[in-house]
CSV table of C-alpha atoms in Angstrom, one decimal:
chain,number,residue,atom,x,y,z
A,909,MET,CA,123.0,45.7,64.9
A,910,THR,CA,125.4,43.7,67.1
A,911,ARG,CA,128.8,43.2,65.5
A,912,LEU,CA,130.0,39.6,66.0
A,913,VAL,CA,133.5,38.2,65.6
A,914,LEU,CA,134.3,34.4,65.8
A,915,ALA,CA,137.2,32.9,67.6
A,916,HIS,CA,138.4,29.3,67.5
A,917,ASP,CA,141.4,27.3,68.8
A,918,TYR,CA,143.1,26.6,65.4
A,919,LEU,CA,141.9,25.9,61.9
A,920,VAL,CA,144.2,23.2,60.8
A,921,GLN,CA,142.0,20.1,60.6
A,922,VAL,CA,138.6,18.7,59.5
A,923,GLY,CA,136.6,18.1,62.7
A,924,GLY,CA,133.3,18.6,64.3
A,925,ALA,CA,134.4,21.8,66.1
A,926,GLU,CA,135.7,23.3,62.8
A,927,ARG,CA,132.4,22.5,61.1
A,928,VAL,CA,130.5,24.3,63.8
A,929,VAL,CA,132.5,27.4,63.2
A,930,ALA,CA,131.8,27.2,59.5
A,931,GLU,CA,128.1,26.9,60.3
A,932,TRP,CA,128.3,29.9,62.5
A,933,ALA,CA,129.9,32.0,59.8
A,934,ALA,CA,127.0,31.1,57.5
A,935,GLY,CA,124.2,31.2,60.0
A,936,PHE,CA,125.2,34.5,61.7
A,937,GLY,CA,126.6,36.1,58.5
A,938,VAL,CA,130.0,36.7,60.1
A,939,GLY,CA,133.1,37.1,58.0
A,940,ARG,CA,136.0,37.2,60.5
A,941,VAL,CA,137.6,34.5,62.6
A,942,VAL,CA,140.5,34.9,65.0
A,943,THR,CA,142.5,31.8,65.7
A,944,LEU,CA,145.9,30.5,66.7
A,945,ALA,CA,146.8,28.9,63.3
A,946,TYR,CA,145.2,28.5,59.9
A,947,ARG,CA,146.1,25.9,57.3
A,948,ALA,CA,143.7,26.2,54.4
A,949,GLU,CA,144.7,23.0,52.7
A,950,SER,CA,143.8,20.8,55.7
A,951,THR,CA,140.6,22.3,56.9
A,952,PHE,CA,137.1,23.2,55.5
A,953,ASP,CA,137.0,25.1,52.2
A,954,ALA,CA,134.4,27.5,53.7
A,955,PHE,CA,137.1,29.3,55.6
A,956,ALA,CA,138.8,30.5,52.4
A,957,ALA,CA,136.0,33.0,51.9
A,958,LEU,CA,136.5,34.5,55.4
A,959,ASP,CA,139.0,36.9,57.0
A,960,VAL,CA,140.9,34.5,59.1
A,961,GLN,CA,143.4,36.2,61.4
A,962,ALA,CA,145.9,33.7,62.7
A,963,THR,CA,148.6,34.4,65.4
A,964,ILE,CA,151.0,31.7,64.4
A,965,PRO,CA,152.7,32.2,61.0
A,966,ALA,CA,151.4,30.0,58.1
A,967,SER,CA,154.8,28.4,57.7
A,968,MET,CA,154.4,26.9,61.2
A,969,SER,CA,150.7,26.1,61.1
A,970,GLY,CA,151.2,22.4,60.4
A,971,GLN,CA,153.2,22.0,63.7
A,972,VAL,CA,150.7,23.7,66.0
A,973,GLU,CA,149.9,20.6,68.1
A,974,ARG,CA,153.6,20.1,68.7
A,975,MET,CA,153.8,23.6,70.2
A,976,LEU,CA,151.9,22.7,73.3
A,977,PRO,CA,154.3,24.1,75.9
A,978,ALA,CA,154.2,27.6,74.3
A,979,LEU,CA,150.5,27.6,73.3
A,980,PRO,CA,149.1,29.0,76.6
A,981,ALA,CA,151.3,32.1,76.2
A,982,ILE,CA,150.6,32.4,72.5
A,983,ALA,CA,146.8,32.2,73.2
A,984,ALA,CA,147.0,34.9,75.9
A,985,ARG,CA,148.7,37.2,73.4
A,986,THR,CA,146.0,36.6,70.7
A,987,ARG,CA,143.9,39.7,70.8
A,988,VAL,CA,140.3,39.8,69.7
A,989,SER,CA,138.9,43.2,69.0
A,990,GLY,CA,136.8,45.3,66.6
A,991,ALA,CA,133.4,43.9,67.4
A,992,ASP,CA,130.6,44.2,70.1
A,993,VAL,CA,130.8,40.6,71.2
A,994,ALA,CA,132.9,37.5,70.4
A,995,LEU,CA,131.5,34.0,69.9
A,996,VAL,CA,134.2,31.6,71.0
A,997,SER,CA,134.6,28.0,70.0
A,998,SER,CA,137.0,26.3,72.4
A,999,SER,CA,138.3,22.8,73.1
A,1000,GLY,CA,141.1,24.2,75.2
A,1001,TRP,CA,142.6,27.4,73.7
A,1002,ALA,CA,140.3,30.1,72.3
A,1003,HIS,CA,138.8,31.0,75.7
A,1004,ARG,CA,142.4,32.0,76.7
A,1005,PHE,CA,142.5,34.7,74.1
A,1006,HIS,CA,142.6,38.4,75.1
A,1007,PHE,CA,139.1,39.8,74.5
A,1008,ASP,CA,138.3,43.5,74.2
A,1009,MET,CA,134.6,42.9,74.4
A,1010,PRO,CA,132.1,40.5,76.1
A,1011,HIS,CA,132.6,36.9,74.9
A,1012,VAL,CA,130.4,33.9,74.9
A,1013,VAL,CA,132.4,30.6,75.1
A,1014,TYR,CA,131.0,27.6,73.4
A,1015,VAL,CA,132.8,24.6,74.9
A,1016,HIS,CA,133.2,21.4,72.8
A,1017,SER,CA,135.1,19.8,75.7
A,1018,PRO,CA,137.3,21.1,78.5
A,1019,ALA,CA,140.9,20.6,77.3
A,1020,ARG,CA,141.6,16.9,76.9
A,1021,TRP,CA,145.3,17.4,77.5
A,1022,LEU,CA,144.5,18.8,80.9
A,1023,TYR,CA,141.3,17.0,82.0
A,1024,ALA,CA,141.2,13.7,80.1
A,1025,ALA,CA,144.9,12.7,80.2
A,1026,ASP,CA,144.3,9.1,79.2
A,1027,ASP,CA,142.7,10.2,76.0
A,1028,TYR,CA,145.4,12.7,75.0
A,1029,ARG,CA,148.7,11.7,76.4
A,1030,LEU,CA,148.7,8.3,74.7
A,1031,ARG,CA,149.8,10.2,71.6
A,1032,LEU,CA,152.8,11.8,73.2
A,1033,SER,CA,156.4,10.7,73.7
A,1034,ALA,CA,157.5,9.6,77.2
A,1035,VAL,CA,159.4,12.9,77.6
A,1036,ARG,CA,156.4,15.1,76.6
A,1037,ARG,CA,154.1,13.1,78.8
A,1038,ALA,CA,156.4,13.7,81.8
A,1039,GLY,CA,156.7,17.4,81.0
A,1040,LEU,CA,152.9,17.7,80.7
A,1041,THR,CA,152.4,15.9,84.0
A,1042,VAL,CA,154.7,18.2,85.9
A,1043,SER,CA,153.2,21.4,84.4
A,1044,THR,CA,149.5,20.3,84.6
A,1045,PRO,CA,148.7,22.0,88.0
A,1046,ILE,CA,150.0,25.4,86.7
A,1047,LEU,CA,148.3,25.0,83.3
A,1048,ARG,CA,145.0,24.1,85.0
A,1049,ARG,CA,145.0,27.3,87.1
A,1050,GLY,CA,145.6,29.5,84.1
A,1051,ASP,CA,142.9,27.6,82.2
A,1052,ALA,CA,140.3,28.0,85.0
A,1053,GLU,CA,141.1,31.7,85.3
A,1054,ALA,CA,140.5,32.2,81.6
A,1055,MET,CA,137.2,30.3,81.6
A,1056,ALA,CA,136.0,32.2,84.6
A,1057,GLY,CA,136.4,35.4,82.6
A,1058,ALA,CA,133.8,34.4,80.0
A,1059,THR,CA,130.7,36.5,79.9
A,1060,ALA,CA,128.6,33.3,79.4
A,1061,ILE,CA,129.5,29.7,78.9
A,1062,VAL,CA,127.6,27.3,76.6
A,1063,ALA,CA,128.1,23.5,76.4
A,1064,ASN,CA,127.6,21.5,73.3
A,1065,SER,CA,126.0,18.6,75.3
A,1066,ALA,CA,124.9,17.5,78.7
A,1067,VAL,CA,128.1,15.5,78.9
A,1068,THR,CA,130.2,18.6,78.3
A,1069,GLN,CA,128.1,20.6,80.8
A,1070,ALA,CA,129.0,18.1,83.5
A,1071,ARG,CA,132.7,18.2,82.6
A,1072,ILE,CA,132.7,22.0,82.7
A,1073,ARG,CA,131.2,21.8,86.2
A,1074,VAL,CA,133.9,19.3,87.3
A,1075,ALA,CA,136.8,21.1,85.7
A,1076,TYR,CA,135.9,24.7,86.5
A,1077,GLY,CA,133.1,24.6,89.1
A,1078,LEU,CA,131.0,26.8,86.6
A,1079,ASP,CA,127.5,26.5,85.3
A,1080,SER,CA,126.7,26.5,81.6
A,1081,THR,CA,123.8,26.3,79.2
A,1082,VAL,CA,123.5,23.4,76.7
A,1083,VAL,CA,123.0,24.2,73.1
A,1084,HIS,CA,123.5,21.3,70.7
A,1085,PRO,CA,125.8,22.0,67.7
A,1086,PRO,CA,124.2,22.9,64.3
A,1087,VAL,CA,123.9,20.1,61.9
A,1088,GLU,CA,123.5,20.6,58.2
A,1089,PRO,CA,123.9,18.2,55.2
A,1090,VAL,CA,127.7,18.1,54.6
A,1091,ALA,CA,127.3,18.9,50.9
A,1092,PRO,CA,124.5,19.8,48.5
A,1093,ASP,CA,125.6,17.1,46.1
A,1094,ALA,CA,126.9,13.6,46.6
A,1095,ILE,CA,130.0,12.3,44.6
A,1096,PRO,CA,131.3,8.8,44.9
A,1097,PRO,CA,134.8,8.6,46.4
A,1098,GLY,CA,137.8,7.8,44.1
A,1099,ARG,CA,137.7,4.1,44.9
A,1100,GLU,CA,134.9,1.6,44.7
A,1101,LEU,CA,133.2,0.4,47.8
A,1102,PRO,CA,131.1,-2.8,48.4
A,1103,THR,CA,127.4,-2.6,47.8
A,1104,ALA,CA,126.8,-3.0,51.6
A,1105,PHE,CA,129.1,-1.3,54.1
A,1106,ALA,CA,129.2,0.5,57.4
A,1107,VAL,CA,131.1,3.7,57.9
A,1108,VAL,CA,133.0,5.2,60.8
A,1109,VAL,CA,134.2,8.8,60.6
A,1110,ALA,CA,137.0,9.6,63.0
A,1111,ARG,CA,140.5,11.2,63.0
A,1112,ASP,CA,143.4,9.3,64.5
A,1113,ARG,CA,142.6,9.7,68.1
A,1114,GLY,CA,142.7,6.8,70.7
A,1115,TYR,CA,139.4,7.8,72.3
A,1116,LYS,CA,137.6,7.4,68.9
A,1117,ASN,CA,138.0,3.6,69.3
A,1118,VAL,CA,138.0,2.9,65.6
A,1119,SER,CA,139.3,-0.6,66.1
A,1120,LEU,CA,136.1,-1.5,68.0
A,1121,ALA,CA,134.0,-0.2,65.1
A,1122,ILE,CA,136.0,-2.2,62.6
A,1123,GLU,CA,135.7,-5.4,64.5
A,1124,ALA,CA,132.0,-5.0,65.2
A,1125,ALA,CA,131.3,-4.3,61.5
A,1126,ARG,CA,133.1,-7.5,60.6
A,1127,ALA,CA,131.2,-9.5,63.3
A,1128,ALA,CA,128.0,-8.1,61.8
A,1129,GLY,CA,129.0,-9.3,58.3
A,1130,LEU,CA,129.6,-5.8,56.9
A,1131,ALA,CA,132.6,-4.2,55.2
A,1132,ILE,CA,133.5,-0.8,56.7
A,1133,ALA,CA,134.7,2.4,55.3
A,1134,VAL,CA,136.9,4.5,57.6
A,1135,VAL,CA,136.9,8.2,56.9
A,1136,GLY,CA,139.4,10.7,58.4
A,1137,ALA,CA,143.0,11.7,58.4
A,1138,GLY,CA,145.2,8.8,59.1
A,1139,SER,CA,142.7,6.1,58.2
A,1140,GLU,CA,144.7,5.2,55.1
A,1141,ALA,CA,146.9,3.2,57.4
A,1142,LEU,CA,144.0,0.9,58.2
A,1143,ASP,CA,143.2,0.1,54.6
A,1144,ASP,CA,142.7,-3.7,54.1
A,1145,PRO,CA,140.2,-4.3,51.3
A,1146,GLY,CA,140.7,-8.0,51.5
A,1147,GLY,CA,139.7,-7.9,55.2
A,1148,GLY,CA,136.7,-5.7,54.5
A,1149,VAL,CA,138.3,-2.4,55.7
A,1150,HIS,CA,138.4,0.5,53.3
A,1151,GLY,CA,140.6,3.3,54.8
A,1152,LEU,CA,139.6,6.3,52.7
A,1153,GLY,CA,141.6,9.0,54.5
A,1154,ARG,CA,140.3,12.5,54.2
A,1155,VAL,CA,137.6,12.9,51.6
A,1156,SER,CA,135.8,15.9,50.2
A,1157,ASP,CA,132.4,16.9,51.7
A,1158,ALA,CA,130.7,15.7,48.5
A,1159,GLU,CA,132.3,12.3,48.9
A,1160,LEU,CA,131.5,12.2,52.5
A,1161,CYS,CA,127.9,12.9,51.7
A,1162,TRP,CA,127.9,10.0,49.2
A,1163,VAL,CA,129.4,7.7,51.8
A,1164,TYR,CA,126.8,8.7,54.4
A,1165,ARG,CA,124.0,8.3,52.0
A,1166,ASN,CA,125.0,4.9,50.7
A,1167,ALA,CA,126.2,3.3,54.0
A,1168,ALA,CA,124.0,0.8,55.7
A,1169,VAL,CA,124.8,2.2,59.1
A,1170,VAL,CA,127.2,4.7,60.7
A,1171,VAL,CA,129.1,3.3,63.7
A,1172,GLY,CA,130.0,5.2,66.8
A,1173,ALA,CA,132.4,3.4,69.2
A,1174,GLY,CA,134.3,6.2,70.9
A,1175,ARG,CA,134.0,8.5,73.8
A,1176,GLU,CA,132.2,11.5,72.2
A,1177,ASP,CA,131.2,14.7,73.8
A,1178,PHE,CA,128.4,15.1,71.3
A,1179,GLY,CA,128.7,12.8,68.2
A,1180,LEU,CA,128.1,15.1,65.2
A,1181,THR,CA,128.8,12.4,62.5
A,1182,VAL,CA,125.7,10.3,63.5
A,1183,LEU,CA,123.5,13.3,62.9
A,1184,GLU,CA,125.2,14.2,59.6
A,1185,ALA,CA,124.5,10.6,58.5
A,1186,ALA,CA,120.9,10.9,59.9
A,1187,LEU,CA,120.2,13.7,57.5
A,1188,GLU,CA,120.9,11.3,54.7
A,1189,GLY,CA,118.6,8.7,56.2
A,1190,THR,CA,121.4,6.5,57.5
A,1191,PRO,CA,120.9,5.0,61.0
A,1192,ALA,CA,123.5,4.8,63.7
A,1193,ALA,CA,124.8,2.0,65.9
A,1194,THR,CA,126.7,3.3,68.8
A,1195,VAL,CA,127.9,2.6,72.3
A,1196,ALA,CA,125.3,3.8,74.9
A,1197,ALA,CA,127.5,6.5,76.4
A,1198,GLY,CA,128.5,10.1,76.2
A,1199,GLY,CA,127.1,12.4,73.6
A,1200,TYR,CA,125.5,9.5,71.7
A,1201,LEU,CA,122.8,9.5,74.4
A,1202,GLU,CA,121.7,12.9,73.0
A,1203,THR,CA,122.3,12.4,69.3
A,1204,VAL,CA,120.8,8.9,68.9
A,1205,ARG,CA,117.3,7.8,69.8
A,1206,SER,CA,117.1,4.0,70.0
A,1207,GLY,CA,114.5,2.6,67.6
A,1208,VAL,CA,114.1,6.0,65.9
A,1209,SER,CA,117.5,7.0,64.5
A,1210,GLY,CA,119.4,3.8,65.3
A,1211,ALA,CA,120.4,1.4,68.1
A,1212,PHE,CA,122.6,1.3,71.2
A,1213,ALA,CA,125.0,-1.5,72.0
A,1214,ALA,CA,124.3,-3.1,75.4
A,1215,SER,CA,128.0,-2.8,76.2
A,1216,ALA,CA,131.2,-1.5,74.5
A,1217,THR,CA,132.1,-4.9,73.2
A,1218,VAL,CA,132.4,-6.3,69.7
A,1219,GLY,CA,129.5,-8.7,70.1
A,1220,ASP,CA,127.1,-6.1,71.4
A,1221,LEU,CA,128.1,-3.4,69.0
A,1222,ALA,CA,127.7,-5.9,66.1
A,1223,GLU,CA,124.2,-6.7,67.4
A,1224,ALA,CA,123.4,-2.9,67.4
A,1225,ILE,CA,124.6,-2.7,63.8
A,1226,ARG,CA,122.2,-5.5,62.8
A,1227,VAL,CA,119.3,-3.9,64.6
A,1228,ALA,CA,120.0,-0.3,63.4
A,1229,GLN,CA,119.7,-1.5,59.7
A,1230,GLY,CA,116.0,-2.2,60.3
A,1231,VAL,CA,115.2,1.4,61.4
A,1232,ASP,CA,112.9,3.5,59.0
A,1233,PRO,CA,115.1,5.9,57.0
A,1234,GLU,CA,112.5,8.7,57.0
A,1235,GLY,CA,112.3,8.6,60.8
A,1236,VAL,CA,116.0,8.8,60.8
A,1237,ARG,CA,115.9,11.9,58.6
A,1238,GLU,CA,113.2,13.5,60.7
A,1239,TRP,CA,115.3,13.0,63.9
A,1240,GLY,CA,118.3,14.6,62.2
A,1241,ARG,CA,116.3,17.7,61.0
A,1242,ALA,CA,115.6,18.6,64.7
A,1243,PHE,CA,119.3,19.6,65.0
A,1244,ARG,CA,119.4,21.9,62.0
A,1245,ARG,CA,121.3,25.2,62.0
A,1246,ASP,CA,118.4,27.6,62.2
A,1247,ALA,CA,117.3,26.4,65.6
A,1248,HIS,CA,120.9,26.4,66.9
A,1249,VAL,CA,121.5,30.0,65.7
A,1250,ALA,CA,118.2,31.3,67.2
A,1251,ARG,CA,119.0,29.8,70.6
A,1252,LEU,CA,122.6,31.0,70.6
A,1253,ALA,CA,121.6,34.5,69.4
A,1254,SER,CA,119.3,34.8,72.4
A,1255,LEU,CA,122.1,33.8,74.8
A,1256,ILE,CA,124.5,36.2,73.1
A,1257,ASP,CA,122.0,39.1,73.5
A,1258,GLU,CA,121.5,38.2,77.2
A,1259,ALA,CA,125.3,38.2,77.7
A,1260,VAL,CA,125.7,41.6,76.1
A,1261,GLU,CA,123.0,43.1,78.2
A,1262,ARG,CA,124.7,41.8,81.4
A,1263,ALA,CA,128.1,43.0,80.4
């Protein structure tokens, strides 16, 4: 039986990539993950049951994103061994690890800090932006060399597949991420929400475009719940905005299940949250771009906005609310974990045979 080890950039947040790794651990029955940093209190509880091997000391795990200048070297010194093959989850770092075995890299996105500067650098100080600009050519060369060393490359969407080709000149195979209900039980969040509300799930990232989602919900006559780290700063119940911050999976399940619609306004490589909501029968209203073109089917699981404007997204919110919930659930079930694991297992076997 093939021994599998997982690798991931860093486990310090609650995001789509981290949820994929948690699903891999369950779907493949793997108990070990190699990563740059691990912060148990700020990521998924599922990792507490695994053997997580982190390179960066726990005392520094909360500062990992501030360690950017040193991360390429730290990643290169992170050794992955003790298995027949590694399944690697990367948004910029894990494919740079040192692998003692064949490794299949599952790319969520080529590193935004290198290839999508407008998305990433807005969050940096002027000094750090200047430093990153100067060092980008060297960092890109090292990044490309590391990706070229992969035994096989898998993209999470057609959007990412195209970005991989542009960034690295390499081919990849698309396998959509696994999507399971976020929790077996639904528990109301610690604060009361209106009877009718929209929801947007997004961490504090400029490319998530949360402000557009908020304004569109208001224009559609709905309050909106904003879920994700940093969303507390947006809290304005009098204005119809409920910034819930980070919530438990059970609370997120309740929010998905009770929302009138989930809103997607950002530039997504895949768009996992709209499928998590779909499994609860909640339709999506999104911009017609990026990964949403693969995770939403107009008239079946939701509606697309004609343009990324408040008025058009508001109209999509109104239309999406009329979609049949059972059709939405059926759409979501097509992305369940079993199909994902079977497809990925086949690609892993092929990669091991070629190695």
